[in-house]
Coordinates of C-alpha atoms and ligand atoms in Angstrom, one line a residue:
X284 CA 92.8 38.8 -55.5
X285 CA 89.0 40.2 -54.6
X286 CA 86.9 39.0 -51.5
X287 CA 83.3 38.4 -51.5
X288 CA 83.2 41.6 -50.3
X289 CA 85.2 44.1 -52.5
X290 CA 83.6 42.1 -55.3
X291 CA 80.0 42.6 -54.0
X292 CA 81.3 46.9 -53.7
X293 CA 82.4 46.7 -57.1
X294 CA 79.0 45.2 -58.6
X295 CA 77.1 48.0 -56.7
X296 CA 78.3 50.5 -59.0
X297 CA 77.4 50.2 -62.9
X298 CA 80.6 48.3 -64.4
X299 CA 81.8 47.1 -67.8
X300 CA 81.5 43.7 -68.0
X301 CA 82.7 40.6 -70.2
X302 CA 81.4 37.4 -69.7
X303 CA 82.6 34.2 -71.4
X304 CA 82.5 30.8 -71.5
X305 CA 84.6 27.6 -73.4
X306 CA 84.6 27.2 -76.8
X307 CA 81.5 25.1 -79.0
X308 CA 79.4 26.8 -75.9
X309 CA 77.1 23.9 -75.0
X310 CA 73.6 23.9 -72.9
X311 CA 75.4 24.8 -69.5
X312 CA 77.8 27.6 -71.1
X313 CA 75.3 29.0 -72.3
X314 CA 72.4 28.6 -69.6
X315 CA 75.5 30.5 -66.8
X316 CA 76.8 33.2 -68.9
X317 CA 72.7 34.4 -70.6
X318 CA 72.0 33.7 -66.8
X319 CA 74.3 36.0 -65.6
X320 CA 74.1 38.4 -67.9
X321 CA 70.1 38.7 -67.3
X322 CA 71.0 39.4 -63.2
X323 CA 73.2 42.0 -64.4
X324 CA 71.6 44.2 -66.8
X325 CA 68.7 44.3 -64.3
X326 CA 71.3 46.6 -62.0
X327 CA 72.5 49.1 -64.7
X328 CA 75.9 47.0 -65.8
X329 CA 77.3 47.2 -69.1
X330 CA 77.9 43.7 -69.8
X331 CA 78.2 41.3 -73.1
X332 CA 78.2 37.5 -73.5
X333 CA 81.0 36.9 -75.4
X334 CA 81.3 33.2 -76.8
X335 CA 84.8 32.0 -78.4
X336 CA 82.7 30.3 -80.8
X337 CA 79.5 29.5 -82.4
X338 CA 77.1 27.6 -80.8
X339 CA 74.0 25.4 -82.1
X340 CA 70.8 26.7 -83.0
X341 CA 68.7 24.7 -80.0
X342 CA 70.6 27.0 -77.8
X343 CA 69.6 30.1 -79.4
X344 CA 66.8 30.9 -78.2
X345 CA 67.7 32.1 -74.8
X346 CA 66.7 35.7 -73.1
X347 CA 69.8 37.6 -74.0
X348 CA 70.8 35.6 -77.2
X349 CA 70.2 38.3 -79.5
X350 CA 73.0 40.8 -77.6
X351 CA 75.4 37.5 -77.7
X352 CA 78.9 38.1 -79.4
X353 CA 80.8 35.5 -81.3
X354 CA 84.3 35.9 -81.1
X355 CA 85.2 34.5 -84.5
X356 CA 82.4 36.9 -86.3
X357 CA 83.7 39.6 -84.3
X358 CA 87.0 39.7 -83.3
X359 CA 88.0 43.4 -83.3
X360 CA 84.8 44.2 -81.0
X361 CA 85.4 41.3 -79.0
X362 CA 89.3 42.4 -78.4
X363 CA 88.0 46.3 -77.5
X364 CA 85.0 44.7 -75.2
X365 CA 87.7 42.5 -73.0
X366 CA 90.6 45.1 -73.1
X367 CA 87.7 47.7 -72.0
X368 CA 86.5 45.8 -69.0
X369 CA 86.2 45.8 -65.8
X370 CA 85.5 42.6 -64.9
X371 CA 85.4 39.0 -66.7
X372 CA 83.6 36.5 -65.7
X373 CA 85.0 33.4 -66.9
X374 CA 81.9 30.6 -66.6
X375 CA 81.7 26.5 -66.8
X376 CA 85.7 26.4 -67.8
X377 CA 89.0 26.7 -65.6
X378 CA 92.0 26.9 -68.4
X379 CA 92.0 29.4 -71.0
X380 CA 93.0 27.2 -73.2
X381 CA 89.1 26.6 -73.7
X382 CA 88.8 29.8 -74.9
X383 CA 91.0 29.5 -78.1
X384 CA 92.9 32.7 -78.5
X385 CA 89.9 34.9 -76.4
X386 CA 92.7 33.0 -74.0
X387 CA 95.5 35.6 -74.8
X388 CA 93.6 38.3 -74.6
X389 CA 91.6 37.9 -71.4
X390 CA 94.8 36.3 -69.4
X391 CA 96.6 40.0 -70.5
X392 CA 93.4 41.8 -69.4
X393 CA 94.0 44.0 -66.1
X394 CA 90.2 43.0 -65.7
X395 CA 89.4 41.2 -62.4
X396 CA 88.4 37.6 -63.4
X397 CA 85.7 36.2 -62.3
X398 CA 85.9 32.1 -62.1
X399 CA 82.9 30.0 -61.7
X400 CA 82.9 26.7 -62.3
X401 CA 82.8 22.9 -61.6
X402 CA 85.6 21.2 -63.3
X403 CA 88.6 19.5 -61.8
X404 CA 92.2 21.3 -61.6
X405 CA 91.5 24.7 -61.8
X406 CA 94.4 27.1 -63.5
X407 CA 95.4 30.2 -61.5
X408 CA 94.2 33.3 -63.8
X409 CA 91.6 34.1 -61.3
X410 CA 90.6 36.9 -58.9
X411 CA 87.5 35.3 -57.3
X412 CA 86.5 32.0 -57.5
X413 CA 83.0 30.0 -56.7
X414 CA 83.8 27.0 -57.8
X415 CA 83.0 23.8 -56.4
X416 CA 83.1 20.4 -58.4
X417 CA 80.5 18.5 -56.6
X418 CA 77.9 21.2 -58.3
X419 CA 76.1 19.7 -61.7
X420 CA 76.3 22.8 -63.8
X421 CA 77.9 26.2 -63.8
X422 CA 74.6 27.5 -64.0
X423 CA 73.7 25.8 -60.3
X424 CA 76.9 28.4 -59.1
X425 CA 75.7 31.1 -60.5
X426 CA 72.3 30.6 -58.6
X427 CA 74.1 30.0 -55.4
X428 CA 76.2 33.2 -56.6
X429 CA 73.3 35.6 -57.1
X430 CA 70.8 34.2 -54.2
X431 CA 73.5 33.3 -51.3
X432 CA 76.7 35.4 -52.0
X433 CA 75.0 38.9 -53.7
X434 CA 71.6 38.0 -51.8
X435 CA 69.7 38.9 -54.8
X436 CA 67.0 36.4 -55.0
X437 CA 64.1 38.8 -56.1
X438 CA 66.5 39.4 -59.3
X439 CA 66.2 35.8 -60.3
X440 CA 63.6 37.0 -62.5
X441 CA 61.8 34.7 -65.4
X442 CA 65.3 35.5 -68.4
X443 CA 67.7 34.2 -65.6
X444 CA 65.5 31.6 -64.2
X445 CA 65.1 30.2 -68.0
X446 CA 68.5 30.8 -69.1
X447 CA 69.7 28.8 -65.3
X448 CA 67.1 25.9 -65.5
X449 CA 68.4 25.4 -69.2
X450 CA 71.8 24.8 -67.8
X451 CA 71.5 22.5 -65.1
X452 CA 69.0 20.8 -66.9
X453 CA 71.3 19.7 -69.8
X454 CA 74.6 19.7 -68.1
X455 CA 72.5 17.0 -65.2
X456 CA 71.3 15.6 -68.6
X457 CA 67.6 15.8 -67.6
X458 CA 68.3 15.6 -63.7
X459 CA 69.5 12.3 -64.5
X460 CA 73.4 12.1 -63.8
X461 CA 74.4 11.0 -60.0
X462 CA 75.1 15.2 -59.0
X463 CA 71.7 15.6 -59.2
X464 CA 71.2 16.4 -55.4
X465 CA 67.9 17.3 -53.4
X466 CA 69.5 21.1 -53.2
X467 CA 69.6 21.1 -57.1
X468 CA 65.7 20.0 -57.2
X469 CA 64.9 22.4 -54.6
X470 CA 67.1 25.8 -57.0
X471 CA 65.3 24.2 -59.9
X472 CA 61.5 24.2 -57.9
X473 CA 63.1 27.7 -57.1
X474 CA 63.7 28.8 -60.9
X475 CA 59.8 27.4 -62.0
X476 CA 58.3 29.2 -59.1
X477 CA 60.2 32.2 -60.7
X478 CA 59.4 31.7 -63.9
X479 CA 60.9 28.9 -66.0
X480 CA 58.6 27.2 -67.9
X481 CA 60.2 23.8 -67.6
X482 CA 58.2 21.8 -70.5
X483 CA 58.7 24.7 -73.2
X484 CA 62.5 24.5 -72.0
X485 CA 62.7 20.4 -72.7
X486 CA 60.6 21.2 -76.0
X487 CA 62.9 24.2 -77.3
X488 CA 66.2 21.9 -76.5
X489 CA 65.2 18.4 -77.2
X490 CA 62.5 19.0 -80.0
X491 CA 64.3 21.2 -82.1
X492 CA 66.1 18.0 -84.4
X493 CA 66.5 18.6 -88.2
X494 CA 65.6 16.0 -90.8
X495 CA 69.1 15.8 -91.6
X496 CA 70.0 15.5 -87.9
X497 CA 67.9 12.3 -87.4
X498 CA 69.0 10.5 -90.4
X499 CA 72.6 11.5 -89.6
X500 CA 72.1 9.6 -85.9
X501 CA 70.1 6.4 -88.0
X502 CA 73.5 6.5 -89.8
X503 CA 75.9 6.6 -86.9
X504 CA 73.9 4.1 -84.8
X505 CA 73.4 1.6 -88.1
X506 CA 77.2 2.1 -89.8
X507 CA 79.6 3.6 -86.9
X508 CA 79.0 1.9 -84.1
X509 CA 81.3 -1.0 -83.1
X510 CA 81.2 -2.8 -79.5
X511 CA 83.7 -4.2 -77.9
X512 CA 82.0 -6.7 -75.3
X513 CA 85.0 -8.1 -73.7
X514 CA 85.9 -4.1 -72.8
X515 CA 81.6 -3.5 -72.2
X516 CA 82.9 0.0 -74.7
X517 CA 81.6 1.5 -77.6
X518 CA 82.9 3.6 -80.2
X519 CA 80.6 5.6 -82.5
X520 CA 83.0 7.2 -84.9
X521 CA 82.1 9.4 -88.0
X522 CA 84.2 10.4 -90.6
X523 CA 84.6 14.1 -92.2
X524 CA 83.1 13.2 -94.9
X525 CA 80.2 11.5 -93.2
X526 CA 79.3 14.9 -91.6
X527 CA 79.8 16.7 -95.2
X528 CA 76.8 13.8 -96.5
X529 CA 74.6 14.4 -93.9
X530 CA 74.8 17.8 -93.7
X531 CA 75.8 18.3 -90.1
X532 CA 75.4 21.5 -88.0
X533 CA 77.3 22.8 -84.8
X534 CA 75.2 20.6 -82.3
X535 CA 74.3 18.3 -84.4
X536 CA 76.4 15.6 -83.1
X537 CA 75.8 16.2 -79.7
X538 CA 74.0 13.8 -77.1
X539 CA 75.0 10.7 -80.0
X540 CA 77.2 9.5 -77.4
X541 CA 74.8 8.7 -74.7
X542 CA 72.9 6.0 -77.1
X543 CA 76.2 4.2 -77.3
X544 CA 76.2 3.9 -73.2
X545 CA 72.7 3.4 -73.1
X546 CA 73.3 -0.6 -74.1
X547 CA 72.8 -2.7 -70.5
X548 CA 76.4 -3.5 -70.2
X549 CA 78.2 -0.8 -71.8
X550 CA 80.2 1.3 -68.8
X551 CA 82.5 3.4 -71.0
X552 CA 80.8 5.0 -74.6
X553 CA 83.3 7.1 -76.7
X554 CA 82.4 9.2 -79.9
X555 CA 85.1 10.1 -82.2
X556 CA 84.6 12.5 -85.1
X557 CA 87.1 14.0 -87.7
X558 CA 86.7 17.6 -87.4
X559 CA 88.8 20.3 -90.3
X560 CA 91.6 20.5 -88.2
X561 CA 91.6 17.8 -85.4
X562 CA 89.9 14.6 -84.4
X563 CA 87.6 15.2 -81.3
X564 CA 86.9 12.8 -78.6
X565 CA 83.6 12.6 -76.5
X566 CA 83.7 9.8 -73.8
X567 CA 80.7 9.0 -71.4
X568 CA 80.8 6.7 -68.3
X569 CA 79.1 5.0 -66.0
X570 CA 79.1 4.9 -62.1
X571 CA 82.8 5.0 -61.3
X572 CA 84.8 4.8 -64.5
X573 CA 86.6 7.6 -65.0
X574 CA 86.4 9.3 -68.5
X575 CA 88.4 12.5 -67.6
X576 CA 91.6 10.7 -66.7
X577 CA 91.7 9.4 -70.0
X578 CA 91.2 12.4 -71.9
X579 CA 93.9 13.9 -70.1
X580 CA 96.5 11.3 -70.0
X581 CA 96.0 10.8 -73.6
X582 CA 93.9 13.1 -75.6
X583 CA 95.1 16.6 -74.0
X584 CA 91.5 17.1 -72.6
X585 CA 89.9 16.6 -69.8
X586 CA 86.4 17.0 -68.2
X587 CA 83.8 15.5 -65.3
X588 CA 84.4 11.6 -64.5
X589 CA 81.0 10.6 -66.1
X590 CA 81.9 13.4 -69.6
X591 CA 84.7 14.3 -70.9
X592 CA 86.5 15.0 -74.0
X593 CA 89.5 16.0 -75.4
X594 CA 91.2 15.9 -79.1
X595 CA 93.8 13.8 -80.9
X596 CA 96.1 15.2 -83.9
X597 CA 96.2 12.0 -85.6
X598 CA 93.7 11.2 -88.4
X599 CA 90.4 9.6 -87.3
X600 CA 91.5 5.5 -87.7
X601 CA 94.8 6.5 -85.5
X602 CA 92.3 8.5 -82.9
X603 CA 90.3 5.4 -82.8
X604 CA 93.5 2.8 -82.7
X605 CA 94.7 4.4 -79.7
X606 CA 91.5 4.7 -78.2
X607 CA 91.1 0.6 -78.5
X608 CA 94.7 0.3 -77.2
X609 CA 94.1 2.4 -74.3
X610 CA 91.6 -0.3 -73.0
X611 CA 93.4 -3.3 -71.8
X612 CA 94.8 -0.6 -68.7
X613 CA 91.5 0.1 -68.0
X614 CA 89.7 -3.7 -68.2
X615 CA 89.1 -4.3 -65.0
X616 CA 87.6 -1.1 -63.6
X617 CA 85.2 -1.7 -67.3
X618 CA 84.2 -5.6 -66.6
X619 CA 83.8 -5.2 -62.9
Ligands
5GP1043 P1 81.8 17.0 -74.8 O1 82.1 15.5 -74.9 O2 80.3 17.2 -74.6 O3 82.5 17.8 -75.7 O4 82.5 17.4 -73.4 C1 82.1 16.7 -72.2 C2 82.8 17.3 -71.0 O5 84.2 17.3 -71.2 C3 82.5 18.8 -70.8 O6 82.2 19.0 -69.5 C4 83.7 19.6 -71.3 O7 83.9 20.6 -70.4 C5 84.8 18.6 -71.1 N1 85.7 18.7 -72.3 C6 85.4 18.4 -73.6 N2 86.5 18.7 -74.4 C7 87.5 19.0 -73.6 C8 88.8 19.4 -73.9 O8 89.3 19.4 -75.0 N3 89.6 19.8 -72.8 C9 89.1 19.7 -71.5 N4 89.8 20.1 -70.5 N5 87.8 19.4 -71.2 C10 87.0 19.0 -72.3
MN1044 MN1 79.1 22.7 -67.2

């Protein structure tokens, strides 16, 4: 175990450093880890972002994105860089699980391991944690991280300010979702002031589509989408060979969700999509419904009450079967 204060010694002194985040590294993975990794270049660390996967293009354009390792392009350099370090920080995931097999090798690494993060149920590979569940983003932690635990504020310079505002902003989607507290408008007034340029950060992430990108959404909203009023739910799901005919790219499919729950009476939205190896599960909520405990009583995932997602082995029509008969337990928290 570390303390905030044999932890703030140790990052005094140059150090090598991993940082890491879950697997398909979305807005708020990668907003933390580019984040942190900006803070601590500025003080003479040896660190690397290293991702367990690829991530999409509207993401990679970050400060810091160029130096960014992907485990599955680089797996020898990746296994050197973790056995190597010092310390690990392990950002916007608690299991290593999401890590795919980066999850062996950093759970063997003598490294001290850094958690922080803002998802339920913890695991217990961790030396020092900042984590706190009521916080919209991982990249909001690492702010209160830098600023309030190192006292670094003149170090949040315009890379981590950009890199951090890009993480709350999509993880809050848009400072939208109900964790979107005064104290996270006042870090993000914080982060402008220091040089986030929030419209070029909205354009960059949500102005980026492809051509095939926006037919492949007309698609899924005009062929895939089926609601079940008497559960106010909707399923958009897409077949493997519906992503092969629309060409679809890593990120492609995100966000497709939210125009499922953006129907007036629609509390619970799920997309299901048949990936090479698995069928993957994205649920959104509204207000109270909770999304994670269905992902993890049922589709060995898990995530925030409002998102959350998690993976069946069956084929795509069993993913979505179950799915439908998972509803009558849930009918009256969804017609309330
Ligand atoms: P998405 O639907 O965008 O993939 O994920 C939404 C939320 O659920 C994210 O916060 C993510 O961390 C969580 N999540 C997605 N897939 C899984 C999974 O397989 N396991 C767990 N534990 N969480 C997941
Ligand atoms: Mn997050």
């Amino acid at each position: 175990m570390l303390d905030l204060a044999a932890l703030t010694h140790l990052l005094e002194q140059p150090q090598k450093i991993v940082i890491t985040t879950h697997h398909k590294p979305d807005g708020d993975a990668m907003g933390s880890s580019l984040g942190l990794y900006n803070y601590l270049i500025q003080q003479g660390h040896h660190a690397k972002v290293i991702t367990p996967t690829d991530y999409p293009d509207f993401l990679s354009w970050m400060p810091g994105n160029e130096e960014v390792i992907i485990y599955t392009e680089q797996p020898e350099l990746s296994a050197t860089l973790i056995a190597e370090a010092h310390l690990i920080f392990c950002l916007d995931f608690n299991a290593l699980s999401r890590i795919n097999e980066m999850g062996e090798l950093v759970g063997q690494s003598s490294a001290y391991k850094i958690m922080i993060d803002h998802h339920l149920e913890p695991e217990d590979f961790d030396d020092y944690r900042h984590w706190n569940i009521n916080a919209c983003a991982a990249a909001q932690l690492v702010y209160d991280f830098i600023v309030n635990q190192l006292h670094h504020p003149e170090l949040v310079n315009k890379d981590v300010a950009t890199c951090l505002y890009t993480g709350i902003m999509t993880d809050s989607a848009s400072f939208r979702l109900p964790n979107t507290s005064s104290t996270v408008h006042r870090i993000v007034a914080d982060l402008i002031d220091a040089g986030a340029v929030n419209w070029r950060i909205h354009e960059l992430v949500y102005n980026s589509a492809s051509e095939s990108r926006l037919r492949f959404l007309g698609h899924c909203l005009a062929n895939c989408l089926e609601v079940l009023p008497e559960y106010n739910t909707a399923i958009i799901s897409v077949s493997k060979e519906d992503l092969e005919k629309f060409d679809v790219n890593t990120g492609d499919t995100e966000g497709i969700v939210n125009y499922a729950l953006s129907m007036a009476s629609i509390r619970l939205a799920a997309f299901i999509v048949e990936r090479r190896d698995k069928v993957k599960l994205s649920l959104r909520s509204k207000g109270e419904f909770p999304a994670n405990e269905i992902c993890k009583k049922y589709f060995n995932g898990g995530g925030h009450r409002n998102a959350a997602g998690g993976y069946s082995n069956g084929n795509l029509e069993q993913a979505v079967n179950q799915f439908k008969l998972i509803l009558p337990e849930y009918k009256k928290l969804l017609i309330q």
